[in-house]
Coordinates of C-alpha atoms in Angstrom, one line a residue:
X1 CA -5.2 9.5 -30.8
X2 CA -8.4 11.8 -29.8
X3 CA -8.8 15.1 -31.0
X4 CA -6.8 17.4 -28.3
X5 CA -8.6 19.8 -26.2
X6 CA -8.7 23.0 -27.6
X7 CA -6.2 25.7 -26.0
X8 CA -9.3 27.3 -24.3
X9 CA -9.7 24.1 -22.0
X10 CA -7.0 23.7 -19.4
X11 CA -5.1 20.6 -19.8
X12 CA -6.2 19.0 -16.4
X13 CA -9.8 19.2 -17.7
X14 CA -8.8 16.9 -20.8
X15 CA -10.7 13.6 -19.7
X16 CA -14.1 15.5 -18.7
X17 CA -13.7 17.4 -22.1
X18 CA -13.6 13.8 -24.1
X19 CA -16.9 12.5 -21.9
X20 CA -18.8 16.2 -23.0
X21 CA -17.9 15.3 -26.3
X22 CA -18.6 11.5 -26.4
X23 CA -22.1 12.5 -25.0
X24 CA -22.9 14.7 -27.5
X25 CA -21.8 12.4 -30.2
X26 CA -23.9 12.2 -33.5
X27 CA -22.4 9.8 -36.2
X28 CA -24.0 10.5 -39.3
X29 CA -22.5 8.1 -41.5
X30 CA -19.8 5.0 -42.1
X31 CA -18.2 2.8 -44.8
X32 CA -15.7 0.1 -44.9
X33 CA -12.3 -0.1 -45.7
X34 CA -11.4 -2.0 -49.4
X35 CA -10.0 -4.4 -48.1
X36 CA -12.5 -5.2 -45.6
X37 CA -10.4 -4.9 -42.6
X38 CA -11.2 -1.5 -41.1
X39 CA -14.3 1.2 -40.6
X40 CA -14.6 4.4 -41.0
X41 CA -17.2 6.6 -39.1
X42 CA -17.7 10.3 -39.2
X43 CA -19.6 12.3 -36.7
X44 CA -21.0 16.0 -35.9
X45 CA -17.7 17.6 -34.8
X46 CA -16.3 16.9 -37.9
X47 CA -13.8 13.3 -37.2
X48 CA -13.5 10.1 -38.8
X49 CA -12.3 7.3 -36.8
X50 CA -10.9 4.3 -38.0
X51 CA -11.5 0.6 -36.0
X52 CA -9.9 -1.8 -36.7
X53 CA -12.4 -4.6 -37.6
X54 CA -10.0 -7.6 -37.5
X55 CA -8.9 -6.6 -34.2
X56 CA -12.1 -6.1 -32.9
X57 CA -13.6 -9.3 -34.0
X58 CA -10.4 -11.4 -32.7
X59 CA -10.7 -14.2 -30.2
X60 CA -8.2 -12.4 -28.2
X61 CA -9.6 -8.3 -28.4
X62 CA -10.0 -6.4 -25.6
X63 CA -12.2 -3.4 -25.0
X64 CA -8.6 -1.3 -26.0
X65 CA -9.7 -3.2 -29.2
X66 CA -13.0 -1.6 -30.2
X67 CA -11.7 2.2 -30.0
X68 CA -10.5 3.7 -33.0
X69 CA -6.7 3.3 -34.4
X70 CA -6.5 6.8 -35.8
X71 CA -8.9 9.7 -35.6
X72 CA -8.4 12.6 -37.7
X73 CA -10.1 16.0 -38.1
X74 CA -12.1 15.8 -41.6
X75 CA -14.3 18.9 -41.9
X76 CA -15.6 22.0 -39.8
X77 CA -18.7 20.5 -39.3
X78 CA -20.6 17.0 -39.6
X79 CA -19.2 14.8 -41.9
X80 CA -23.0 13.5 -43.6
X81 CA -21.6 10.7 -45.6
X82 CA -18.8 8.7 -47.1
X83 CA -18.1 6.5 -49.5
X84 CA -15.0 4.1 -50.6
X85 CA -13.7 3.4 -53.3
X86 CA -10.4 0.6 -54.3
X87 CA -8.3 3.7 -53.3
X88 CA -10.3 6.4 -51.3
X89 CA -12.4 7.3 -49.1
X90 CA -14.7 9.8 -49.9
X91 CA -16.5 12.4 -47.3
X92 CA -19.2 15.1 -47.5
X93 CA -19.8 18.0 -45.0
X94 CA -21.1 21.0 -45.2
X95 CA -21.0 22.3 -48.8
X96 CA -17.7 20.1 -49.4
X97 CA -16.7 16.7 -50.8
X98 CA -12.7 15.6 -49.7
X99 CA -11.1 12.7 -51.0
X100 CA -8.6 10.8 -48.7
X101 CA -6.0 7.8 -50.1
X102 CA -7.1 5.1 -47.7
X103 CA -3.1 4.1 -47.5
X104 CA -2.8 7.2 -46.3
X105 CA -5.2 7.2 -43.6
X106 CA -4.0 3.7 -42.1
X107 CA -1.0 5.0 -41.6
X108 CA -1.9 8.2 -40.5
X109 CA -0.8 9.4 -36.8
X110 CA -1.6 12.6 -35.5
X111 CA 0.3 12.3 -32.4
X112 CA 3.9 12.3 -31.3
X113 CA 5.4 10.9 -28.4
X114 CA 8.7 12.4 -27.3
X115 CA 10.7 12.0 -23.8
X116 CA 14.2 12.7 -22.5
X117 CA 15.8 14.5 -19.4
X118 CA 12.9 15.0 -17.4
X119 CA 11.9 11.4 -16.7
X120 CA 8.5 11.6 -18.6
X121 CA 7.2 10.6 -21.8
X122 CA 4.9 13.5 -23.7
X123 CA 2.3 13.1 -25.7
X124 CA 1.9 16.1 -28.3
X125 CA -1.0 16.5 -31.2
X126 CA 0.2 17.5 -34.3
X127 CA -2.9 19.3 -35.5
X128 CA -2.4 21.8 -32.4
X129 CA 1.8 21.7 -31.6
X130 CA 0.2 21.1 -28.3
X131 CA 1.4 18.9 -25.3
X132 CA -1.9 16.6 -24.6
X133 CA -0.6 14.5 -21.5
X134 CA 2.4 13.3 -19.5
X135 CA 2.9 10.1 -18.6
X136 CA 5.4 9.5 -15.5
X137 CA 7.3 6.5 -14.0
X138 CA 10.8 6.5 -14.8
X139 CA 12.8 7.6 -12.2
X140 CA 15.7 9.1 -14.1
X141 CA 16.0 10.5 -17.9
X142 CA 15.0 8.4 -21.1
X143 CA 16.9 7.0 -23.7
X144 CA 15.1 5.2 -26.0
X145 CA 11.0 4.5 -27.3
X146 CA 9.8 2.1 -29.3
X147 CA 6.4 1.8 -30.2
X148 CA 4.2 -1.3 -30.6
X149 CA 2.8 -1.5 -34.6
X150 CA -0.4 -3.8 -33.9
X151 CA -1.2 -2.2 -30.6
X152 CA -1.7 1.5 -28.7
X153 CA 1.6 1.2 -26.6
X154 CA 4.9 2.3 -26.4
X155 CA 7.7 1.0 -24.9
X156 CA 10.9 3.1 -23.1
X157 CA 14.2 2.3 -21.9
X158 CA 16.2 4.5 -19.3
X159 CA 18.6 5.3 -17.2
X160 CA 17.0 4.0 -14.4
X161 CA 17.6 0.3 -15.7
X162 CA 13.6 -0.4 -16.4
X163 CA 11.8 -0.8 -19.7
X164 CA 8.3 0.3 -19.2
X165 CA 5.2 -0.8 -21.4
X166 CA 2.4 2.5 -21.6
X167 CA -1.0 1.8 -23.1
X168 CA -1.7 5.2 -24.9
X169 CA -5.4 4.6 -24.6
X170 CA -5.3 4.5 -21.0
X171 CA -2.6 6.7 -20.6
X172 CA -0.6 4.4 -17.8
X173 CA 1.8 2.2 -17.4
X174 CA 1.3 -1.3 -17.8
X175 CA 4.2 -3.1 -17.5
X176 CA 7.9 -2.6 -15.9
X177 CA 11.0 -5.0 -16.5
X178 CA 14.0 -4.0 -14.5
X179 CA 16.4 -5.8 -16.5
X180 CA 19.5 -5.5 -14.7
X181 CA 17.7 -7.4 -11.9
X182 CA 17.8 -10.3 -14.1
X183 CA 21.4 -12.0 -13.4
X184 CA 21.6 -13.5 -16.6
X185 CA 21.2 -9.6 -18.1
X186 CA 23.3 -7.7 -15.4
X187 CA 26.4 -6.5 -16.1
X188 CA 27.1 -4.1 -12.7
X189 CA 30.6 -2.9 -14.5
X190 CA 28.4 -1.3 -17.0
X191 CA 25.9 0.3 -15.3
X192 CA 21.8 -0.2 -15.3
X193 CA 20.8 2.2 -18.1
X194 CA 19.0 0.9 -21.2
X195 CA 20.1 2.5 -24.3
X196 CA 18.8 0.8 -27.4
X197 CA 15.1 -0.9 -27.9
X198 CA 13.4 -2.7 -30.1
X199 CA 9.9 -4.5 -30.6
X200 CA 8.1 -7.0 -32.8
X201 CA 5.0 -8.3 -32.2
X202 CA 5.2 -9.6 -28.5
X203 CA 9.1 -9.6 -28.4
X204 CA 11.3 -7.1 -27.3
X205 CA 15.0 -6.6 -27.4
X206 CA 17.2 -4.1 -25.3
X207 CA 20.4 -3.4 -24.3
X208 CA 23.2 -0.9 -22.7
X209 CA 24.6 -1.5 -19.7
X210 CA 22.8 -4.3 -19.3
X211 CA 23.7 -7.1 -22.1
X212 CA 21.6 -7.0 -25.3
X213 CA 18.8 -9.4 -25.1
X214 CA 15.5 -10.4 -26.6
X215 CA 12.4 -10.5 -24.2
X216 CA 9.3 -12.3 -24.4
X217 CA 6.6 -9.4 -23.1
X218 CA 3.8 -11.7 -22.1
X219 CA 5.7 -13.5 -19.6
X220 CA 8.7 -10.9 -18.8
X221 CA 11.0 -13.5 -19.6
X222 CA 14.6 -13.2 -21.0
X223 CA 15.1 -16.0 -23.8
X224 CA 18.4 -15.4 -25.7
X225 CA 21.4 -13.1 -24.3
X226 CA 23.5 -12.2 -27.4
X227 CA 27.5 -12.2 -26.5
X228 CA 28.3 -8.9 -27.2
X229 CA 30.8 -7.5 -24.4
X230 CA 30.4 -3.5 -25.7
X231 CA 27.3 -1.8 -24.7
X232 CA 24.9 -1.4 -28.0
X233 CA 23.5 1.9 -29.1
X234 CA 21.0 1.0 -31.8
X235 CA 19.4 -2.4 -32.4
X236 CA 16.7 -3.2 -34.6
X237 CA 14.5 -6.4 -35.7
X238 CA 15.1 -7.0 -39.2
X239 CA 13.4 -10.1 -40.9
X240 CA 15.0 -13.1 -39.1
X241 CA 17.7 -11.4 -37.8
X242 CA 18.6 -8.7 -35.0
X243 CA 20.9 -6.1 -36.4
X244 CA 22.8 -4.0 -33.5
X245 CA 25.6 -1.2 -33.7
X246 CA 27.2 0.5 -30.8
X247 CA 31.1 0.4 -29.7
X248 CA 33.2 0.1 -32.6
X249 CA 33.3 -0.1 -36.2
X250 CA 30.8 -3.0 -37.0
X251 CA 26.8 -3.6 -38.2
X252 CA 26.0 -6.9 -35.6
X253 CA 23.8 -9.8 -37.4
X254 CA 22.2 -11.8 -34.8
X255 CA 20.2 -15.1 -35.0
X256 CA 17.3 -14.9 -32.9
X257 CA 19.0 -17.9 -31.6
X258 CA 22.0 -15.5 -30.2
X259 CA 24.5 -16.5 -32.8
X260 CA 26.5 -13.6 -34.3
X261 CA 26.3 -14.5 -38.0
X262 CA 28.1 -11.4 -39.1
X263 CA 30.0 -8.5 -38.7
X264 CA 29.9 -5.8 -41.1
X265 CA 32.5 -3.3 -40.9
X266 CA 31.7 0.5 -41.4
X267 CA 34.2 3.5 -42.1
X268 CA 32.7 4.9 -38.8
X269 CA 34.7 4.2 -35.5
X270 CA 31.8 4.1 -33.8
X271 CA 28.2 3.6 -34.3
X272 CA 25.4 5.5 -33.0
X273 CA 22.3 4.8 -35.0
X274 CA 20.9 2.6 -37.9
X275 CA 18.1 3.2 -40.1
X276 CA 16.6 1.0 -42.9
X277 CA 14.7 2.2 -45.2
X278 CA 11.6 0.2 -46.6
X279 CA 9.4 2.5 -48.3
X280 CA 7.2 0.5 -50.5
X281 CA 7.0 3.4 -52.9
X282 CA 10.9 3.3 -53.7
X283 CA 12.1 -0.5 -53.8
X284 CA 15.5 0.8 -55.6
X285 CA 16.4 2.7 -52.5
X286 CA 16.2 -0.3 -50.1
X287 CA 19.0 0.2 -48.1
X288 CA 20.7 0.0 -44.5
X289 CA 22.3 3.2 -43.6
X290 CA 24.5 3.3 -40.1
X291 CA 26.4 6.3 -38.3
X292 CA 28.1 7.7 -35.7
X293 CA 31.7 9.3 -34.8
X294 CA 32.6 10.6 -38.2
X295 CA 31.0 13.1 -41.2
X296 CA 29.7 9.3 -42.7
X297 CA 26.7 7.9 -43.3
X298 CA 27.8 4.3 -44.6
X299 CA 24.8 3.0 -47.0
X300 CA 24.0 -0.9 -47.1
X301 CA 22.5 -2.0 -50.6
X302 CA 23.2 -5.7 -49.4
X303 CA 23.7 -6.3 -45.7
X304 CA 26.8 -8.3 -46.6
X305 CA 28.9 -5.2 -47.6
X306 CA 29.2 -1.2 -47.2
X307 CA 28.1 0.2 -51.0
X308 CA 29.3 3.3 -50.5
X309 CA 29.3 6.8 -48.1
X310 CA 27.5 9.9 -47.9
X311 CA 29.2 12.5 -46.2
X312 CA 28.2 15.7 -44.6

Protein backbone atom coordinates (compact mmCIF):
# COMPACT_ATOMS: atom_id res chain seq x y z
CA UNK A 1 0.00 0.00 0.00
CA UNK A 2 3.03 2.42 -0.99
CA UNK A 3 2.68 5.22 -3.00
CA UNK A 4 2.99 3.94 -6.80
CA UNK A 5 5.78 4.95 -8.92
CA UNK A 6 4.96 7.66 -10.94
CA UNK A 7 4.22 6.95 -14.77
CA UNK A 8 7.69 8.44 -15.56
CA UNK A 9 9.41 5.37 -13.76
CA UNK A 10 9.17 2.15 -15.64
CA UNK A 11 7.35 -0.43 -13.69
CA UNK A 12 10.47 -2.93 -13.37
CA UNK A 13 12.31 -0.03 -11.54
CA UNK A 14 9.45 -0.02 -8.75
CA UNK A 15 11.53 -1.53 -5.78
CA UNK A 16 14.76 0.72 -6.38
CA UNK A 17 12.25 3.69 -6.77
CA UNK A 18 10.76 2.85 -2.95
CA UNK A 19 14.67 2.41 -1.55
CA UNK A 20 15.43 6.29 -3.33
CA UNK A 21 12.53 7.30 -1.54
CA UNK A 22 12.99 5.56 1.84
CA UNK A 23 16.53 7.18 1.90
CA UNK A 24 15.46 10.39 1.43
CA UNK A 25 12.85 10.13 4.01
CA UNK A 26 12.21 13.19 6.37
CA UNK A 27 9.32 12.70 8.84
CA UNK A 28 8.43 15.87 10.21
CA UNK A 29 5.77 15.02 12.52
CA UNK A 30 3.35 12.23 14.26
CA UNK A 31 0.30 11.71 16.49
CA UNK A 32 -1.68 8.88 17.84
CA UNK A 33 -4.83 7.46 16.98
CA UNK A 34 -7.95 8.16 19.77
CA UNK A 35 -8.19 5.27 20.56
CA UNK A 36 -4.64 4.55 21.22
CA UNK A 37 -4.20 1.71 18.85
CA UNK A 38 -2.56 3.17 15.75
CA UNK A 39 0.15 6.14 14.58
CA UNK A 40 0.14 8.33 12.20
CA UNK A 41 3.39 9.82 10.66
CA UNK A 42 3.78 12.26 7.90
CA UNK A 43 6.93 12.97 5.95
CA UNK A 44 8.57 15.31 3.12
CA UNK A 45 6.84 13.77 0.02
CA UNK A 46 3.72 14.57 1.43
CA UNK A 47 2.25 10.68 3.03
CA UNK A 48 0.87 9.73 6.23
CA UNK A 49 1.27 6.25 7.18
CA UNK A 50 -0.64 4.46 9.59
CA UNK A 51 1.09 1.44 12.01
CA UNK A 52 -0.68 -0.37 13.62
CA UNK A 53 0.55 -0.12 17.31
CA UNK A 54 -1.19 -3.18 18.70
CA UNK A 55 0.15 -5.20 16.13
CA UNK A 56 3.49 -4.07 16.42
CA UNK A 57 3.72 -4.42 20.07
CA UNK A 58 2.17 -8.12 20.01
CA UNK A 59 4.02 -11.11 21.28
CA UNK A 60 3.47 -12.65 18.01
CA UNK A 61 4.50 -9.44 15.34
CA UNK A 62 6.75 -9.82 12.70
CA UNK A 63 8.76 -7.28 10.87
CA UNK A 64 5.48 -7.37 8.18
CA UNK A 65 4.15 -5.97 11.53
CA UNK A 66 5.97 -2.65 11.98
CA UNK A 67 5.20 -1.23 8.24
CA UNK A 68 2.35 0.79 7.81
CA UNK A 69 -1.35 -0.57 7.26
CA UNK A 70 -2.40 2.25 4.90
CA UNK A 71 -0.48 5.09 3.36
CA UNK A 72 -2.14 7.80 1.67
CA UNK A 73 -1.13 10.91 -0.26
CA UNK A 74 -1.89 13.94 2.19
CA UNK A 75 -0.43 17.15 0.69
CA UNK A 76 2.02 18.29 -2.23
CA UNK A 77 4.68 18.76 -0.02
CA UNK A 78 5.81 17.96 3.77
CA UNK A 79 3.22 17.35 5.92
CA UNK A 80 4.90 19.68 9.17
CA UNK A 81 2.47 18.52 11.81
CA UNK A 82 -0.61 16.88 12.94
CA UNK A 83 -2.81 16.74 15.49
CA UNK A 84 -5.90 14.37 16.65
CA UNK A 85 -8.69 14.91 17.91
CA UNK A 86 -11.88 12.17 19.32
CA UNK A 87 -12.70 12.25 15.49
CA UNK A 88 -9.80 13.62 13.20
CA UNK A 89 -6.80 13.84 12.40
CA UNK A 90 -5.60 17.06 11.59
CA UNK A 91 -2.46 17.94 9.13
CA UNK A 92 -0.51 21.07 8.04
CA UNK A 93 1.69 21.49 4.83
CA UNK A 94 2.62 24.06 2.99
CA UNK A 95 0.15 26.98 3.42
CA UNK A 96 -2.78 24.31 4.24
CA UNK A 97 -4.54 22.61 7.17
CA UNK A 98 -6.81 19.22 5.96
CA UNK A 99 -8.92 17.50 8.25
CA UNK A 100 -9.34 13.62 7.93
CA UNK A 101 -12.27 11.39 9.88
CA UNK A 102 -9.86 8.90 11.57
CA UNK A 103 -12.81 6.06 10.71
CA UNK A 104 -12.15 7.01 7.54
CA UNK A 105 -8.56 6.57 7.33
CA UNK A 106 -8.48 3.02 9.04
CA UNK A 107 -10.41 1.87 6.70
CA UNK A 108 -8.91 3.48 3.95
CA UNK A 109 -7.32 1.35 0.91
CA UNK A 110 -5.79 2.79 -1.89
CA UNK A 111 -5.13 -0.31 -3.76
CA UNK A 112 -7.13 -2.89 -5.57
CA UNK A 113 -6.32 -6.32 -6.26
CA UNK A 114 -8.06 -7.92 -9.33
CA UNK A 115 -7.27 -11.38 -11.18
CA UNK A 116 -9.01 -13.64 -13.72
CA UNK A 117 -8.07 -15.35 -17.11
CA UNK A 118 -4.63 -14.75 -17.25
CA UNK A 119 -3.48 -16.71 -14.22
CA UNK A 120 -2.14 -13.66 -12.22
CA UNK A 121 -3.35 -11.55 -9.59
CA UNK A 122 -2.80 -7.48 -10.15
CA UNK A 123 -2.25 -5.08 -7.99
CA UNK A 124 -3.59 -1.47 -9.21
CA UNK A 125 -3.27 2.05 -7.16
CA UNK A 126 -6.21 3.91 -7.18
CA UNK A 127 -4.62 7.36 -6.90
CA UNK A 128 -3.00 6.60 -10.41
CA UNK A 129 -5.54 3.81 -12.35
CA UNK A 130 -2.18 2.28 -12.65
CA UNK A 131 -1.11 -1.54 -12.52
CA UNK A 132 1.78 -1.44 -9.67
CA UNK A 133 2.77 -5.30 -9.71
CA UNK A 134 1.86 -8.84 -10.75
CA UNK A 135 2.02 -11.50 -8.72
CA UNK A 136 2.17 -15.06 -10.56
CA UNK A 137 1.68 -18.84 -9.52
CA UNK A 138 -1.52 -20.16 -10.55
CA UNK A 139 -1.21 -22.16 -13.38
CA UNK A 140 -4.60 -21.70 -14.89
CA UNK A 141 -7.32 -18.67 -14.60
CA UNK A 142 -8.75 -17.42 -11.14
CA UNK A 143 -11.90 -17.64 -9.65
CA UNK A 144 -12.16 -16.22 -6.47
CA UNK A 145 -9.99 -13.66 -3.77
CA UNK A 146 -10.36 -13.18 -0.48
CA UNK A 147 -8.41 -11.00 1.52
CA UNK A 148 -7.14 -11.31 5.06
CA UNK A 149 -8.75 -8.31 7.47
CA UNK A 150 -5.92 -8.35 10.32
CA UNK A 151 -3.14 -9.06 7.96
CA UNK A 152 -1.40 -7.76 4.35
CA UNK A 153 -2.50 -10.99 2.45
CA UNK A 154 -4.77 -12.22 0.07
CA UNK A 155 -5.94 -15.41 -0.60
CA UNK A 156 -7.10 -16.99 -4.30
CA UNK A 157 -8.76 -19.97 -5.46
CA UNK A 158 -8.54 -21.34 -9.16
CA UNK A 159 -8.92 -23.51 -11.63
CA UNK A 160 -5.89 -25.18 -11.11
CA UNK A 161 -7.23 -26.83 -7.77
CA UNK A 162 -4.75 -24.68 -5.39
CA UNK A 163 -5.56 -21.87 -2.90
CA UNK A 164 -2.64 -19.65 -2.69
CA UNK A 165 -1.74 -17.29 0.37
CA UNK A 166 0.18 -13.75 -1.14
CA UNK A 167 1.82 -11.43 1.41
CA UNK A 168 1.15 -8.03 -0.28
CA UNK A 169 4.18 -6.59 1.53
CA UNK A 170 6.45 -8.94 0.06
CA UNK A 171 4.72 -9.27 -3.02
CA UNK A 172 5.07 -13.45 -3.13
CA UNK A 173 3.47 -16.24 -2.41
CA UNK A 174 3.47 -17.75 0.81
CA UNK A 175 1.53 -20.55 1.04
CA UNK A 176 -0.20 -23.20 -1.49
CA UNK A 177 -2.93 -25.85 -0.48
CA UNK A 178 -3.84 -28.10 -3.41
CA UNK A 179 -7.06 -29.18 -2.06
CA UNK A 180 -8.17 -31.78 -4.22
CA UNK A 181 -5.02 -33.65 -3.19
CA UNK A 182 -6.60 -34.04 0.12
CA UNK A 183 -8.82 -37.33 -0.18
CA UNK A 184 -11.17 -36.37 2.26
CA UNK A 185 -11.75 -32.91 -0.11
CA UNK A 186 -11.50 -34.56 -3.66
CA UNK A 187 -14.26 -35.17 -5.62
CA UNK A 188 -12.55 -36.26 -9.22
CA UNK A 189 -16.24 -36.31 -10.84
CA UNK A 190 -16.24 -32.61 -10.22
CA UNK A 191 -13.25 -31.46 -11.21
CA UNK A 192 -10.16 -29.55 -9.18
CA UNK A 193 -11.29 -25.88 -9.65
CA UNK A 194 -11.93 -23.75 -6.53
CA UNK A 195 -14.82 -21.53 -6.91
CA UNK A 196 -15.93 -19.91 -3.74
CA UNK A 197 -13.51 -18.57 -0.69
CA UNK A 198 -13.73 -17.30 2.37
CA UNK A 199 -11.49 -16.25 5.47
CA UNK A 200 -11.68 -15.35 9.09
CA UNK A 201 -8.91 -14.86 11.20
CA UNK A 202 -6.66 -18.05 10.54
CA UNK A 203 -9.47 -20.16 8.98
CA UNK A 204 -10.38 -20.51 5.60
CA UNK A 205 -13.19 -22.11 3.79
CA UNK A 206 -13.43 -23.16 -0.02
CA UNK A 207 -15.17 -25.10 -2.31
CA UNK A 208 -16.10 -26.11 -6.09
CA UNK A 209 -15.20 -29.13 -7.48
CA UNK A 210 -13.59 -30.01 -4.55
CA UNK A 211 -16.23 -30.35 -1.41
CA UNK A 212 -16.81 -27.19 0.64
CA UNK A 213 -14.60 -27.29 3.61
CA UNK A 214 -13.09 -25.14 6.34
CA UNK A 215 -9.23 -24.99 6.61
CA UNK A 216 -7.08 -24.28 9.41
CA UNK A 217 -4.13 -22.01 7.56
CA UNK A 218 -1.40 -22.40 10.13
CA UNK A 219 -1.25 -25.99 9.80
CA UNK A 220 -2.92 -26.61 6.18
CA UNK A 221 -5.17 -28.87 7.69
CA UNK A 222 -8.81 -29.75 6.64
CA UNK A 223 -11.08 -29.83 9.87
CA UNK A 224 -14.77 -30.07 8.92
CA UNK A 225 -16.11 -31.25 5.22
CA UNK A 226 -19.71 -29.95 5.00
CA UNK A 227 -22.09 -32.57 3.11
CA UNK A 228 -23.06 -30.65 0.30
CA UNK A 229 -23.04 -32.96 -2.93
CA UNK A 230 -23.58 -29.59 -5.58
CA UNK A 231 -20.55 -27.55 -6.13
CA UNK A 232 -20.93 -24.03 -4.13
CA UNK A 233 -20.52 -20.76 -5.83
CA UNK A 234 -20.44 -18.24 -2.89
CA UNK A 235 -19.75 -19.01 0.75
CA UNK A 236 -19.15 -16.66 3.43
CA UNK A 237 -18.38 -16.62 7.32
CA UNK A 238 -21.12 -15.17 9.05
CA UNK A 239 -21.05 -14.98 13.00
CA UNK A 240 -21.06 -18.63 14.05
CA UNK A 241 -22.23 -19.93 10.97
CA UNK A 242 -21.04 -20.60 7.30
CA UNK A 243 -23.57 -19.44 4.86
CA UNK A 244 -23.02 -21.02 1.22
CA UNK A 245 -25.22 -20.81 -2.16
CA UNK A 246 -24.44 -22.51 -5.38
CA UNK A 247 -26.63 -25.22 -7.32
CA UNK A 248 -30.11 -24.75 -6.72
CA UNK A 249 -32.62 -22.70 -5.07
CA UNK A 250 -31.33 -22.51 -1.34
CA UNK A 251 -29.15 -20.08 1.24
CA UNK A 252 -26.88 -23.11 3.10
CA UNK A 253 -26.49 -22.53 7.16
CA UNK A 254 -23.61 -24.37 8.36
CA UNK A 255 -22.36 -25.11 11.84
CA UNK A 256 -18.76 -24.76 11.99
CA UNK A 257 -19.25 -28.22 13.16
CA UNK A 258 -20.47 -29.30 9.48
CA UNK A 259 -24.13 -29.60 10.42
CA UNK A 260 -26.52 -28.07 7.88
CA UNK A 261 -28.86 -26.19 10.30
CA UNK A 262 -30.91 -24.66 7.46
CA UNK A 263 -31.92 -24.23 4.14
CA UNK A 264 -33.49 -21.16 3.04
CA UNK A 265 -35.16 -21.24 -0.08
CA UNK A 266 -34.83 -18.29 -2.66
CA UNK A 267 -37.09 -17.46 -5.83
CA UNK A 268 -33.81 -17.86 -7.79
CA UNK A 269 -33.18 -21.40 -9.39
CA UNK A 270 -29.79 -20.92 -8.90
CA UNK A 271 -27.49 -18.99 -6.81
CA UNK A 272 -24.46 -17.26 -7.83
CA UNK A 273 -23.51 -14.73 -5.23
CA UNK A 274 -24.40 -13.54 -1.61
CA UNK A 275 -23.75 -10.27 -0.05
CA UNK A 276 -24.58 -9.03 3.51
CA UNK A 277 -24.58 -5.87 4.24
CA UNK A 278 -23.28 -4.55 7.72
CA UNK A 279 -22.71 -1.00 7.41
CA UNK A 280 -22.54 0.41 10.81
CA UNK A 281 -23.90 3.66 9.52
CA UNK A 282 -27.43 2.03 8.43
CA UNK A 283 -28.44 -0.77 11.14
CA UNK A 284 -32.10 -0.71 9.45
CA UNK A 285 -30.72 -2.05 6.25
CA UNK A 286 -29.03 -5.16 7.74
CA UNK A 287 -29.82 -7.60 5.41
CA UNK A 288 -28.70 -10.81 3.35
CA UNK A 289 -29.20 -10.32 -0.23
CA UNK A 290 -28.52 -13.62 -2.68
CA UNK A 291 -28.72 -14.00 -6.59
CA UNK A 292 -28.29 -15.76 -9.52
CA UNK A 293 -30.25 -17.28 -12.68
CA UNK A 294 -33.22 -14.92 -12.70
CA UNK A 295 -33.94 -10.80 -12.79
CA UNK A 296 -34.04 -11.25 -8.54
CA UNK A 297 -32.21 -10.17 -5.91
CA UNK A 298 -33.94 -12.00 -2.94
CA UNK A 299 -33.40 -9.67 0.33
CA UNK A 300 -32.89 -11.49 3.92
CA UNK A 301 -34.12 -9.16 6.89
CA UNK A 302 -33.93 -12.32 9.09
CA UNK A 303 -31.79 -15.29 7.85
CA UNK A 304 -34.76 -17.56 8.62
CA UNK A 305 -37.02 -16.27 5.72
CA UNK A 306 -36.91 -14.33 2.12
CA UNK A 307 -38.56 -10.63 3.04
CA UNK A 308 -39.01 -9.79 -0.17
CA UNK A 309 -37.39 -9.19 -4.03
CA UNK A 310 -35.81 -6.60 -5.96
CA UNK A 311 -35.91 -7.03 -9.50
CA UNK A 312 -34.09 -5.68 -12.40
Amino acid sequence: MERAVPPTVPLGQMEVFQALQRLHMTIFSQSFSPCGKFLAAGNNYGQIAVFSLSAALSSEAKEESKKPIVTFQAHDGPVYSMVSTDRHLFSAGDGEVKAWLWAEILKKENSLILAGGDCQLHTMDLETGTFTRALRGHTDYIHCLALRERNPEVLSGGEDGTVRLWDLRMAKEVQTIEVYKHEECSRPHNGRWIGCLATDSDWMVCGGGPALTLWHLRSSTPTTIFPMWAPQKHVTFYQDLILSAGQGPCVNQWQLSGELKAQVPGSSPGLLSLSLNQQPAAPECKVLTAAGNSCRVDVFTNLGYRAFSLSF
